[in-house]
CSV table of N, CA and C in Angstrom, one decimal:
chain,number,residue,atom,x,y,z
P,1,GLN,N,159.9,105.3,122.4
P,1,GLN,CA,159.8,105.5,124.6
P,1,GLN,C,158.9,106.9,124.4
P,2,VAL,N,158.4,106.8,125.6
P,2,VAL,CA,157.8,108.5,126.3
P,2,VAL,C,158.8,108.8,126.8
P,3,GLN,N,158.5,110.3,126.6
P,3,GLN,CA,159.1,111.5,127.0
P,3,GLN,C,157.9,112.2,127.3
P,4,LEU,N,158.9,112.7,129.2
P,4,LEU,CA,158.5,113.9,130.3
P,4,LEU,C,159.0,114.8,130.3
P,5,VAL,N,158.3,116.0,129.9
P,5,VAL,CA,158.6,117.0,130.2
P,5,VAL,C,158.1,118.1,131.7
P,6,GLU,N,158.5,118.2,132.7
P,6,GLU,CA,158.0,118.8,133.6
P,6,GLU,C,158.7,120.4,134.0
P,7,SER,N,157.1,121.2,134.3
P,7,SER,CA,157.0,122.8,134.9
P,7,SER,C,156.3,122.6,135.6
P,8,GLY,N,156.6,124.0,136.5
P,8,GLY,CA,156.2,124.5,137.1
P,8,GLY,C,156.7,124.7,138.7
P,9,GLY,N,158.0,123.7,138.7
P,9,GLY,CA,158.5,124.6,139.8
P,9,GLY,C,159.0,125.8,139.4
P,10,GLY,N,159.3,126.3,141.4
P,10,GLY,CA,160.2,127.5,141.5
P,10,GLY,C,160.8,127.6,142.6
P,11,LEU,N,160.8,128.8,143.2
P,11,LEU,CA,161.1,129.5,144.9
P,11,LEU,C,159.3,130.1,145.0
P,12,VAL,N,159.1,129.8,146.1
P,12,VAL,CA,157.3,130.0,146.4
P,12,VAL,C,157.5,130.4,148.5
P,13,GLN,N,156.7,131.2,148.9
P,13,GLN,CA,157.1,131.4,150.1
P,13,GLN,C,156.4,131.0,151.1
P,14,PRO,N,156.4,130.7,152.3
P,14,PRO,CA,155.1,129.3,153.0
P,14,PRO,C,153.9,129.7,152.6
P,15,GLY,N,153.0,128.7,152.9
P,15,GLY,CA,151.6,129.6,152.8
P,15,GLY,C,151.8,129.2,151.4
P,16,GLY,N,152.7,129.6,150.1
P,16,GLY,CA,152.1,129.8,148.7
P,16,GLY,C,151.3,128.8,148.0
P,17,SER,N,151.2,128.5,145.9
P,17,SER,CA,151.1,127.8,145.2
P,17,SER,C,151.9,127.8,144.7
P,18,LEU,N,151.7,126.3,144.4
P,18,LEU,CA,153.1,126.1,142.5
P,18,LEU,C,151.4,124.5,142.4
P,19,ARG,N,151.9,124.2,140.9
P,19,ARG,CA,150.7,123.8,140.1
P,19,ARG,C,152.1,123.7,138.6
P,20,LEU,N,152.3,122.4,139.1
P,20,LEU,CA,152.7,121.6,138.4
P,20,LEU,C,152.6,121.0,136.9
P,21,SER,N,153.6,120.9,136.5
P,21,SER,CA,152.4,120.4,135.0
P,21,SER,C,153.3,118.8,134.2
P,22,CYS,N,153.4,117.9,133.4
P,22,CYS,CA,154.3,117.1,133.1
P,22,CYS,C,154.0,117.0,131.9
P,23,ALA,N,153.9,116.9,130.9
P,23,ALA,CA,153.4,116.6,129.5
P,23,ALA,C,154.1,115.3,129.1
P,24,ALA,N,153.6,114.5,128.4
P,24,ALA,CA,154.1,113.0,128.1
P,24,ALA,C,154.6,112.9,126.7
P,25,SER,N,155.3,113.1,125.6
P,25,SER,CA,154.7,112.7,124.3
P,25,SER,C,156.2,111.6,124.1
P,26,GLY,N,156.2,111.4,122.5
P,26,GLY,CA,156.9,110.2,122.2
P,26,GLY,C,156.6,108.9,121.3
P,27,SER,N,156.9,108.7,121.2
P,27,SER,CA,155.6,107.4,121.1
P,27,SER,C,155.2,106.2,121.9
P,28,ILE,N,153.5,106.6,122.3
P,28,ILE,CA,153.1,106.1,123.9
P,28,ILE,C,151.4,106.0,122.0
P,29,PHE,N,151.1,104.1,123.0
P,29,PHE,CA,149.6,104.0,122.8
P,29,PHE,C,148.9,104.1,123.7
P,30,SER,N,149.6,103.7,125.3
P,30,SER,CA,148.4,104.1,126.0
P,30,SER,C,148.9,104.7,127.0
P,31,ILE,N,148.6,105.2,128.0
P,31,ILE,CA,149.3,105.5,129.4
P,31,ILE,C,148.3,105.4,130.4
P,32,ASN,N,148.4,104.3,131.7
P,32,ASN,CA,148.1,104.3,132.9
P,32,ASN,C,147.9,104.9,133.8
P,33,TYR,N,149.2,104.4,135.0
P,33,TYR,CA,148.9,105.8,136.0
P,33,TYR,C,150.3,106.5,136.1
P,34,MET,N,149.9,108.0,136.5
P,34,MET,CA,151.1,109.0,136.4
P,34,MET,C,151.0,108.9,137.2
P,35,ALA,N,152.3,109.7,138.2
P,35,ALA,CA,152.2,110.4,139.2
P,35,ALA,C,154.2,110.8,139.1
P,36,TRP,N,153.1,112.2,140.7
P,36,TRP,CA,154.6,112.5,141.1
P,36,TRP,C,155.2,111.8,142.3
P,37,TYR,N,156.5,112.0,142.4
P,37,TYR,CA,156.9,112.3,143.5
P,37,TYR,C,158.4,113.5,143.7
P,38,ARG,N,158.8,113.0,144.5
P,38,ARG,CA,159.5,114.2,144.9
P,38,ARG,C,160.9,113.8,146.3
P,39,GLN,N,162.1,114.0,146.3
P,39,GLN,CA,163.3,113.6,146.7
P,39,GLN,C,163.9,115.4,147.4
P,40,ALA,N,163.9,114.8,148.5
P,40,ALA,CA,164.4,115.4,149.0
P,40,ALA,C,166.6,115.6,149.5
P,41,PRO,N,166.8,116.5,150.0
P,41,PRO,CA,168.2,116.3,150.2
P,41,PRO,C,168.8,114.9,150.5
P,42,GLY,N,169.1,113.7,150.9
P,42,GLY,CA,169.6,113.9,151.4
P,42,GLY,C,168.5,112.8,152.5
P,43,LYS,N,167.1,113.0,151.2
P,43,LYS,CA,165.9,111.4,151.8
P,43,LYS,C,165.8,110.5,150.3
P,44,GLN,N,165.2,109.8,150.2
P,44,GLN,CA,164.0,109.0,149.6
P,44,GLN,C,163.3,109.3,148.6
P,45,ARG,N,163.3,109.1,147.8
P,45,ARG,CA,162.8,109.4,146.8
P,45,ARG,C,161.1,108.9,147.6
P,46,GLU,N,160.3,109.7,146.9
P,46,GLU,CA,158.8,109.2,148.1
P,46,GLU,C,157.9,110.0,147.3
P,47,LEU,N,156.5,108.8,146.9
P,47,LEU,CA,155.3,109.5,146.5
P,47,LEU,C,154.9,110.7,147.0
P,48,VAL,N,154.4,111.0,146.2
P,48,VAL,CA,153.2,113.2,146.4
P,48,VAL,C,152.5,112.1,146.5
P,49,ALA,N,151.9,112.0,144.8
P,49,ALA,CA,149.9,111.6,144.3
P,49,ALA,C,150.5,110.7,143.2
P,50,GLY,N,149.2,110.3,142.8
P,50,GLY,CA,148.8,109.2,141.9
P,50,GLY,C,147.4,109.9,141.4
P,51,ILE,N,147.4,108.5,140.0
P,51,ILE,CA,145.9,109.1,139.7
P,51,ILE,C,146.0,108.1,138.3
P,52,THR,N,145.0,107.2,138.5
P,52,THR,CA,144.4,105.7,136.7
P,52,THR,C,144.7,106.8,135.7
P,53,SER,N,144.1,106.0,134.8
P,53,SER,CA,143.9,106.5,133.3
P,53,SER,C,141.7,106.9,133.6
P,54,GLY,N,141.5,106.3,134.8
P,54,GLY,CA,139.8,106.5,134.9
P,54,GLY,C,140.6,107.4,136.4
P,55,GLY,N,140.6,108.5,136.4
P,55,GLY,CA,140.4,109.3,137.8
P,55,GLY,C,140.3,108.4,138.7
P,56,SER,N,141.3,107.8,139.4
P,56,SER,CA,141.4,107.3,141.0
P,56,SER,C,142.3,108.1,141.3
P,57,THR,N,142.5,108.7,142.4
P,57,THR,CA,143.5,109.0,143.3
P,57,THR,C,143.5,108.5,144.3
P,58,ASN,N,145.2,108.1,145.0
P,58,ASN,CA,145.8,109.1,146.5
P,58,ASN,C,146.8,109.6,146.0
P,59,TYR,N,147.0,110.1,147.8
P,59,TYR,CA,148.2,110.9,148.3
P,59,TYR,C,148.2,110.3,149.8
P,60,ALA,N,149.9,110.8,149.4
P,60,ALA,CA,150.9,110.1,150.8
P,60,ALA,C,150.2,111.3,151.8
P,61,ASP,N,149.8,110.5,153.0
P,61,ASP,CA,149.5,111.8,153.7
P,61,ASP,C,149.8,112.7,154.0
P,62,SER,N,151.0,113.3,154.5
P,62,SER,CA,152.0,115.0,154.6
P,62,SER,C,150.8,115.4,153.3
P,63,MET,N,150.7,115.1,151.8
P,63,MET,CA,150.2,116.4,150.6
P,63,MET,C,148.6,115.9,150.7
P,64,LYS,N,147.9,114.9,152.4
P,64,LYS,CA,146.7,115.4,150.9
P,64,LYS,C,145.5,116.8,151.9
P,65,GLY,N,145.4,116.8,151.9
P,65,GLY,CA,143.7,118.6,152.0
P,65,GLY,C,145.3,119.1,151.6
P,66,ARG,N,146.6,118.7,150.6
P,66,ARG,CA,147.2,120.8,150.6
P,66,ARG,C,147.8,120.4,149.0
P,67,SER,N,147.0,119.4,148.2
P,67,SER,CA,147.3,119.1,146.8
P,67,SER,C,146.7,118.5,146.7
P,68,THR,N,146.1,118.6,145.9
P,68,THR,CA,145.4,118.0,143.8
P,68,THR,C,146.0,117.8,142.9
P,69,ILE,N,145.9,116.3,142.6
P,69,ILE,CA,146.3,115.6,141.1
P,69,ILE,C,145.6,115.3,139.8
P,70,SER,N,145.4,115.9,139.1
P,70,SER,CA,144.7,115.5,138.0
P,70,SER,C,145.7,115.2,136.2
P,71,ARG,N,144.8,115.0,135.6
P,71,ARG,CA,145.1,114.0,135.0
P,71,ARG,C,144.0,115.3,133.1
P,72,ASP,N,145.4,115.2,132.1
P,72,ASP,CA,144.3,115.7,130.9
P,72,ASP,C,144.9,114.7,129.8
P,73,ASN,N,144.0,113.3,129.6
P,73,ASN,CA,143.7,112.4,129.0
P,73,ASN,C,144.6,113.1,127.3
P,74,ALA,N,143.2,113.8,126.7
P,74,ALA,CA,143.4,113.9,126.2
P,74,ALA,C,145.1,114.5,125.3
P,75,LYS,N,146.3,115.6,126.8
P,75,LYS,CA,146.6,115.8,126.4
P,75,LYS,C,148.1,115.2,126.4
P,76,ASN,N,147.8,113.6,127.7
P,76,ASN,CA,149.1,113.0,127.4
P,76,ASN,C,150.0,114.2,128.7
P,77,THR,N,149.0,114.6,129.8
P,77,THR,CA,149.4,116.2,131.0
P,77,THR,C,149.3,115.3,132.3
P,78,VAL,N,149.6,115.1,133.1
P,78,VAL,CA,149.7,115.4,134.4
P,78,VAL,C,149.4,117.0,135.7
P,79,TYR,N,148.9,116.4,135.8
P,79,TYR,CA,148.8,118.2,137.1
P,79,TYR,C,149.3,118.0,138.9
P,80,LEU,N,149.6,118.9,139.3
P,80,LEU,CA,150.0,118.9,140.8
P,80,LEU,C,149.7,119.9,141.8
P,81,GLN,N,148.4,120.5,141.7
P,81,GLN,CA,148.4,121.3,142.1
P,81,GLN,C,148.4,121.2,143.8
P,82,MET,N,149.4,122.4,144.3
P,82,MET,CA,149.9,122.1,145.5
P,82,MET,C,149.8,123.4,146.4
P,83,ASP,N,148.9,123.6,147.5
P,83,ASP,CA,149.0,124.7,148.3
P,83,ASP,C,148.9,124.9,149.9
P,84,SER,N,149.4,125.7,150.3
P,84,SER,CA,149.7,125.9,151.5
P,84,SER,C,150.2,125.4,152.1
P,85,LEU,N,152.0,125.4,151.1
P,85,LEU,CA,153.3,124.8,150.9
P,85,LEU,C,153.8,124.8,151.9
P,86,LYS,N,155.6,123.7,152.5
P,86,LYS,CA,155.7,124.4,153.7
P,86,LYS,C,157.4,124.1,153.6
P,87,PRO,N,157.6,124.4,154.3
P,87,PRO,CA,159.6,124.4,153.9
P,87,PRO,C,160.1,123.2,153.5
P,88,GLU,N,159.1,121.6,154.4
P,88,GLU,CA,159.6,120.8,153.9
P,88,GLU,C,159.6,119.7,152.7
P,89,ASP,N,158.6,120.7,152.7
P,89,ASP,CA,158.3,120.4,151.3
P,89,ASP,C,159.5,120.3,149.7
P,90,THR,N,160.3,121.3,150.3
P,90,THR,CA,161.2,122.0,149.2
P,90,THR,C,161.7,120.2,148.3
P,91,ALA,N,161.7,119.7,147.3
P,91,ALA,CA,162.2,118.9,146.8
P,91,ALA,C,162.4,119.2,145.8
P,92,VAL,N,163.0,118.1,144.5
P,92,VAL,CA,163.2,117.4,143.2
P,92,VAL,C,161.9,117.0,143.5
P,93,TYR,N,160.7,118.0,142.1
P,93,TYR,CA,159.3,116.7,141.9
P,93,TYR,C,159.4,115.7,140.5
P,94,TYR,N,159.4,115.2,140.7
P,94,TYR,CA,159.5,114.4,139.3
P,94,TYR,C,158.4,113.9,138.9
P,95,CYS,N,158.0,113.6,138.3
P,95,CYS,CA,156.7,112.0,136.8
P,95,CYS,C,157.6,111.4,136.4
P,96,ASN,N,156.2,110.2,136.8
P,96,ASN,CA,156.3,108.7,137.0
P,96,ASN,C,154.7,109.0,135.6
P,97,VAL,N,155.4,107.8,134.8
P,97,VAL,CA,154.3,107.2,134.3
P,97,VAL,C,154.5,106.5,134.2
P,98,HIS,N,153.3,104.7,134.1
P,98,HIS,CA,153.4,103.7,133.5
P,98,HIS,C,152.6,103.5,132.2
P,99,GLY,N,153.5,103.5,131.3
P,99,GLY,CA,152.9,102.6,130.0
P,99,GLY,C,153.5,102.5,129.4
P,100,GLN,N,152.7,102.1,128.2
P,100,GLN,CA,152.7,101.5,126.8
P,100,GLN,C,153.5,102.3,125.9
P,101,PRO,N,154.8,102.8,124.9
P,101,PRO,CA,154.4,103.3,124.3
P,101,PRO,C,153.7,102.3,122.8
P,102,THR,N,153.8,101.3,122.2
P,102,THR,CA,153.1,101.0,121.1
P,102,THR,C,152.7,99.4,121.8
P,103,ARG,N,151.6,99.5,120.8
P,103,ARG,CA,151.1,98.1,120.6
P,103,ARG,C,151.5,96.7,121.2
P,104,PHE,N,152.9,96.8,120.5
P,104,PHE,CA,153.3,95.5,120.8
P,104,PHE,C,154.1,95.6,122.0
P,105,SER,N,155.0,96.5,123.0
P,105,SER,CA,155.3,96.6,123.2
P,105,SER,C,154.5,96.6,124.4
P,106,GLY,N,155.6,96.0,126.0
P,106,GLY,CA,155.0,95.6,127.2
P,106,GLY,C,155.0,96.9,127.4
P,107,ALA,N,154.0,97.4,129.4
P,107,ALA,CA,154.3,99.0,129.6
P,107,ALA,C,155.2,98.9,130.5
P,108,ASN,N,155.6,100.1,130.8
P,108,ASN,CA,156.4,100.6,131.8
P,108,ASN,C,156.4,101.5,132.1
P,109,PHE,N,157.5,102.3,133.4
P,109,PHE,CA,157.6,102.7,134.0
P,109,PHE,C,158.5,104.3,133.0
P,110,PHE,N,158.0,105.4,133.5
P,110,PHE,CA,159.4,106.2,132.4
P,110,PHE,C,159.4,107.4,133.6
P,111,TRP,N,160.4,108.4,133.8
P,111,TRP,CA,160.4,109.5,134.6
P,111,TRP,C,160.7,111.2,133.5
P,112,GLY,N,160.7,111.7,134.3
P,112,GLY,CA,161.4,113.0,133.6
P,112,GLY,C,162.3,113.0,134.2
P,113,GLN,N,162.8,115.1,133.9
P,113,GLN,CA,164.2,114.7,134.3
P,113,GLN,C,163.6,115.4,136.2
P,114,GLY,N,162.8,116.3,136.9
P,114,GLY,CA,162.6,116.5,138.0
P,114,GLY,C,162.4,118.1,137.3
P,115,THR,N,162.0,118.8,138.4
P,115,THR,CA,161.5,120.2,139.0
P,115,THR,C,162.2,120.5,140.1
P,116,GLN,N,162.9,121.9,140.2
P,116,GLN,CA,162.5,121.9,142.0
P,116,GLN,C,161.6,122.5,142.7
P,117,VAL,N,161.8,122.5,143.3
P,117,VAL,CA,160.5,123.3,144.1
P,117,VAL,C,160.9,123.7,145.2
P,118,THR,N,161.1,125.4,145.8
P,118,THR,CA,162.4,125.8,146.6
P,118,THR,C,160.1,126.4,147.6
P,119,VAL,N,160.4,125.8,148.7
P,119,VAL,CA,159.7,126.4,149.8
P,119,VAL,C,160.5,127.1,151.1
P,120,SER,N,160.8,128.4,150.7
P,120,SER,CA,161.2,129.4,151.4
P,120,SER,C,161.1,131.0,151.7
P,121,SER,N,161.5,131.7,153.2
P,121,SER,CA,160.9,132.9,152.7
P,121,SER,C,162.4,133.7,152.6
């Protein structure tokens, strides 16, 4: 199985920046799509940004121009740089990976445990 460990969350003032990291480990044959989702209290989980193995990216409209997703394929790690943060960005941020644990297994989606991001003065 693929294990995901997120880091980088915390408390930041409005207008500040944070960089989230998510490292995949365990049984990994290949990783395709890597993404960040977030879930605020009382709201559904939503996509923040995603990146393919080839480097193509997509962003939620609310995060375009304020965030950058990147990945290090050699380290099986995905990053999310967030700038100009707003109170409405407060949420638990989850790493999501579409990967294949072994050569003989099918691809599946895996989730991290989440990291809290709080934007407040």
